Short mmCIF file of C-alpha atoms in Angstrom, two decimals:
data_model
loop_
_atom_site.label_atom_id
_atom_site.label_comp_id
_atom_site.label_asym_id
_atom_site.label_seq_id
_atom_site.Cartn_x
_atom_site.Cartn_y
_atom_site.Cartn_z
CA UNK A 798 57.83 94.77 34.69
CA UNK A 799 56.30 92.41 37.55
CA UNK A 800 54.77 89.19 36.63
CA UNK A 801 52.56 88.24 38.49
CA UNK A 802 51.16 84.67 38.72
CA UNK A 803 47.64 83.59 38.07
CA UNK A 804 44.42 83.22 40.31
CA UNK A 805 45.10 79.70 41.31
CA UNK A 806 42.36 77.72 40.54
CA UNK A 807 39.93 76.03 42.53
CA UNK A 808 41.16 72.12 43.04
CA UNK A 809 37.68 71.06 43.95
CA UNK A 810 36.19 71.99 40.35
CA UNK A 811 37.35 69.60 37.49
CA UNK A 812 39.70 71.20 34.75
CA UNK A 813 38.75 69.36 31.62
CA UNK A 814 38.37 66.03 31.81
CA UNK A 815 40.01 65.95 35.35
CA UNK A 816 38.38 64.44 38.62
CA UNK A 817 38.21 66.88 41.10
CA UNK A 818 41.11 66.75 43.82
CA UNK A 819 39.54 65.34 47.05
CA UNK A 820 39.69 62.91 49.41
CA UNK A 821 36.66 61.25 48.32
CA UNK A 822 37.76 61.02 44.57
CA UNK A 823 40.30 58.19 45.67
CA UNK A 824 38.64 55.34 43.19
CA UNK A 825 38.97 51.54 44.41
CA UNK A 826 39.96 49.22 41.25
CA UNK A 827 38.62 45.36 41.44
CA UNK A 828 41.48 43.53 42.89
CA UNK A 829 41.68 39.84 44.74
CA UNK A 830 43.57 41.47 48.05
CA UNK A 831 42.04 39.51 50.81
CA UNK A 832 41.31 43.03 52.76
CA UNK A 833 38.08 43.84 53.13
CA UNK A 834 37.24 46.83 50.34
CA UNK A 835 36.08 49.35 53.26
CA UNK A 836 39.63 49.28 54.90
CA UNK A 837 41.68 49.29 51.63
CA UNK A 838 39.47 52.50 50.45
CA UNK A 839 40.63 54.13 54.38
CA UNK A 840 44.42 52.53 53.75
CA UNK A 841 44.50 54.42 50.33
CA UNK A 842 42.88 57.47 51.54
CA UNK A 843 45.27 57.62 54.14
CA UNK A 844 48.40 56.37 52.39
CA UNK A 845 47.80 58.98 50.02
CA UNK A 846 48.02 61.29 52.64
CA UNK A 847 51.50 60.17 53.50
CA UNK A 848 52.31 60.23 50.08
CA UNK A 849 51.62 64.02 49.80
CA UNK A 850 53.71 64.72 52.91
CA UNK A 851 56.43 62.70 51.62
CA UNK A 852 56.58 64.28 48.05
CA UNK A 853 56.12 67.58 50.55
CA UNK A 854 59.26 66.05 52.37
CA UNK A 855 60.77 65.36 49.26
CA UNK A 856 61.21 69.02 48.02
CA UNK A 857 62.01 70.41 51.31
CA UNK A 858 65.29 68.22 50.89
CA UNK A 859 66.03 69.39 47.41
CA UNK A 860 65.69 72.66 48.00
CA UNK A 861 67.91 72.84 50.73
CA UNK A 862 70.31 70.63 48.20
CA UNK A 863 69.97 73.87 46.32
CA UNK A 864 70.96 76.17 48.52
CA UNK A 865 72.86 75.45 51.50
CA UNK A 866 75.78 77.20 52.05
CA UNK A 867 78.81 78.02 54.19
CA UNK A 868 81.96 76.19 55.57
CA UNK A 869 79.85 72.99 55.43
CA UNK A 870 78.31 73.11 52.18
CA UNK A 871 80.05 70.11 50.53
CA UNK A 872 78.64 67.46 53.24
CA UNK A 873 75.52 68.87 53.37
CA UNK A 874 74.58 69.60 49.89
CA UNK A 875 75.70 65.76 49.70
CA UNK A 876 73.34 64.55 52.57
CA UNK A 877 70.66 66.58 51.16
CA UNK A 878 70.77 64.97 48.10
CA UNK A 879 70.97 61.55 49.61
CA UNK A 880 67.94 62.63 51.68
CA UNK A 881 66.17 63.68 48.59
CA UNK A 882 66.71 60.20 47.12
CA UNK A 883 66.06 58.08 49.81
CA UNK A 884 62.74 60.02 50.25
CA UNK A 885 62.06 59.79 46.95
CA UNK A 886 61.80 56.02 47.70
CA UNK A 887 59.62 55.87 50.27
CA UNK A 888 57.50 58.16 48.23
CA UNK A 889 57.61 55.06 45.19
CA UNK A 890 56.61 52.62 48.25
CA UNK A 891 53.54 54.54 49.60
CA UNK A 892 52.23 55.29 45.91
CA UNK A 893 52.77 51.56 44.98
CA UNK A 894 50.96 49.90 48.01
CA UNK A 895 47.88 52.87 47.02
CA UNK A 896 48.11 51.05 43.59
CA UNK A 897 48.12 47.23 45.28
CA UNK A 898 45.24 47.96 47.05
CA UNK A 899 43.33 49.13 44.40
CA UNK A 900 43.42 52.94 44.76
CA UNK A 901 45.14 55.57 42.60
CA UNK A 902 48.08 57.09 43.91
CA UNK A 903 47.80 60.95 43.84
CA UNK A 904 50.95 62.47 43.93
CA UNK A 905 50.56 65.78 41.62
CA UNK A 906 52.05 68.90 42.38
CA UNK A 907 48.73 70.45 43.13
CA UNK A 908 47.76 67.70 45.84
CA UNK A 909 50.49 67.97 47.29
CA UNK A 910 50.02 71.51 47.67
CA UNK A 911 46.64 71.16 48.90
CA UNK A 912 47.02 68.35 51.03
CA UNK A 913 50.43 68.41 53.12
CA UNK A 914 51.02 68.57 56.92
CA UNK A 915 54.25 69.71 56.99
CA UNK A 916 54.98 73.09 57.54
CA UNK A 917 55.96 75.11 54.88
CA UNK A 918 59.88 75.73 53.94
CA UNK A 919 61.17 78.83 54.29
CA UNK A 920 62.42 80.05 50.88
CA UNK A 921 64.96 82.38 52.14
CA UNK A 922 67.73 80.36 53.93
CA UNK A 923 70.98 79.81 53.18
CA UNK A 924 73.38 78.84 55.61
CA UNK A 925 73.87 75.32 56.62
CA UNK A 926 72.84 75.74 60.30
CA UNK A 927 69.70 77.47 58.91
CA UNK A 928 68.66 74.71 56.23
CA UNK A 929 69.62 71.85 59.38
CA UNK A 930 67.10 73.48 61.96
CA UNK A 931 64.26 73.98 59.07
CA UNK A 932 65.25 70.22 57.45
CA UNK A 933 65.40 68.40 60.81
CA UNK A 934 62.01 70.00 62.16
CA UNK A 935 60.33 68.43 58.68
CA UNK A 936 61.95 64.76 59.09
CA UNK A 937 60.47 64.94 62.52
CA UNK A 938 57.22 65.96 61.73
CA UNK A 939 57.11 63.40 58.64
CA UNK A 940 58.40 61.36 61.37
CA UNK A 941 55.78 61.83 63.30
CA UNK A 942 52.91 61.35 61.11
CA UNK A 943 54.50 57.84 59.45
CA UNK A 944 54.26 56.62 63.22
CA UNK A 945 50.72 57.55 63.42
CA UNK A 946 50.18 56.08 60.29
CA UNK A 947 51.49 52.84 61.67
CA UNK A 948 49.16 53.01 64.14
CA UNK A 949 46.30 53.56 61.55
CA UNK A 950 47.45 50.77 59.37
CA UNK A 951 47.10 48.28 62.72
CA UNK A 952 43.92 49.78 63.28
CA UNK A 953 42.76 48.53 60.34
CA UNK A 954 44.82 45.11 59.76
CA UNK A 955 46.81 46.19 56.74
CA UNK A 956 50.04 44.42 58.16
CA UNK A 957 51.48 45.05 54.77
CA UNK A 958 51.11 49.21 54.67
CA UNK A 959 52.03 49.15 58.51
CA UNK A 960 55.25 47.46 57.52
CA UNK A 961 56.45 49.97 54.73
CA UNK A 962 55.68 52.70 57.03
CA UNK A 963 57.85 50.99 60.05
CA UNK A 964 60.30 50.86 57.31
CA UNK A 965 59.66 54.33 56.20
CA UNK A 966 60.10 55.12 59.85
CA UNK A 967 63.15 53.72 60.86
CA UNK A 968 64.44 55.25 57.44
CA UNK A 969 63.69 58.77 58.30
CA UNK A 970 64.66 58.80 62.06
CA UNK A 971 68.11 57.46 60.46
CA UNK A 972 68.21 60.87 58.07
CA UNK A 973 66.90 62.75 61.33
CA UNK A 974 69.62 61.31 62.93
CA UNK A 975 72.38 62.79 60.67
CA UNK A 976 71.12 65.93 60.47
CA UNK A 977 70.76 67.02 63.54
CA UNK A 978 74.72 65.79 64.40
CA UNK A 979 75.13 69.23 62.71
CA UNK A 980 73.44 70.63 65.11
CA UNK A 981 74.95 68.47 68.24
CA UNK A 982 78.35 68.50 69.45
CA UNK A 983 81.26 71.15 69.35
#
């Protein structure tokens, strides 16, 4: 027999004692960082958004992990992995500085869901030129958006969240990097 999965419910209406999921339910604690409370509510609104791309980022790697395979499983399933955990990092970075500023990092499955960029992974790959071309377009695109983020961060004279996500940055061009050399070359 099928099983079928459940209406998903509507992230805007609170489940129990829950906040609804939303921009706009990003709460500022009191803290004594010097940045005026306007910007750190925009840094945290859009760190978190970062945060849900890199958690989004985060699974893409893992599930290629899961299931590359072909005559270069071995070093891929291995880079992969060490994508997976170097991403995993950067996700700890952007959910801490949310924290430091006096936000709450929102990094559930469910706003993740809801509030990624990337593009969704396809489910059905499995050889390793396959899982390169569909991990090296997300690194890109994450990429992408930590550079605009930088930009965002200036805008607003957070030199502190501009410099995780240069760091973030150079990071993930780096993975980018050894990817696509499976896609380069003879």
């Amino acid at each position: 027999m099928a099983r079928t999965a459940p209406p998903r419910p509507d992230s805007s209406v609170p489940r129990g004692n829950s906040e609804p999921r939303s921009p706009t339910a990003t709460a500022a604690y009191p803290t004594k960082n010097d940045l005026p409370e306007a910007g750190r509510r925009e840094a945290v609104a859009l760190l978190n958004q970062r945060l849900a791309d890199c958690i989004d980022l985060q699974t893409q790697s893992k599930q290629a992990h899961w299931n590359v395979k072909g005559p270069s499983f071995i070093a891929l399933h291995k880079l992969f992995d060490e994508i997976n955990t170097a991403v995993a990092e950067y996700a700890d970075l952007l959910a801490e500085r949310v924290v430091q500023l006096g936000g709450i990092a929102e990094g559930t499955v469910g706003v993740v869901a809801e509030r990624s960029t990337l593009v969704d992974y396809p489910i059905g790959l499995s050889t390793g030129a396959e899982h390169v071309a569909a991990l090296s377009d997300a690194l890109a695109m994450f990429g992408r958006t930590v550079r605009v983020g930088i930009e965002e961060m200036n805008e607003l004279e957070d030199a502190g969240s501009a410099d995780i996500l240069t760091e973030i940055s150079r990071g993930v061009d780096k993975w980018l990097w050894f990817v696509e050399a499976h896609q380069q070359g003879g």
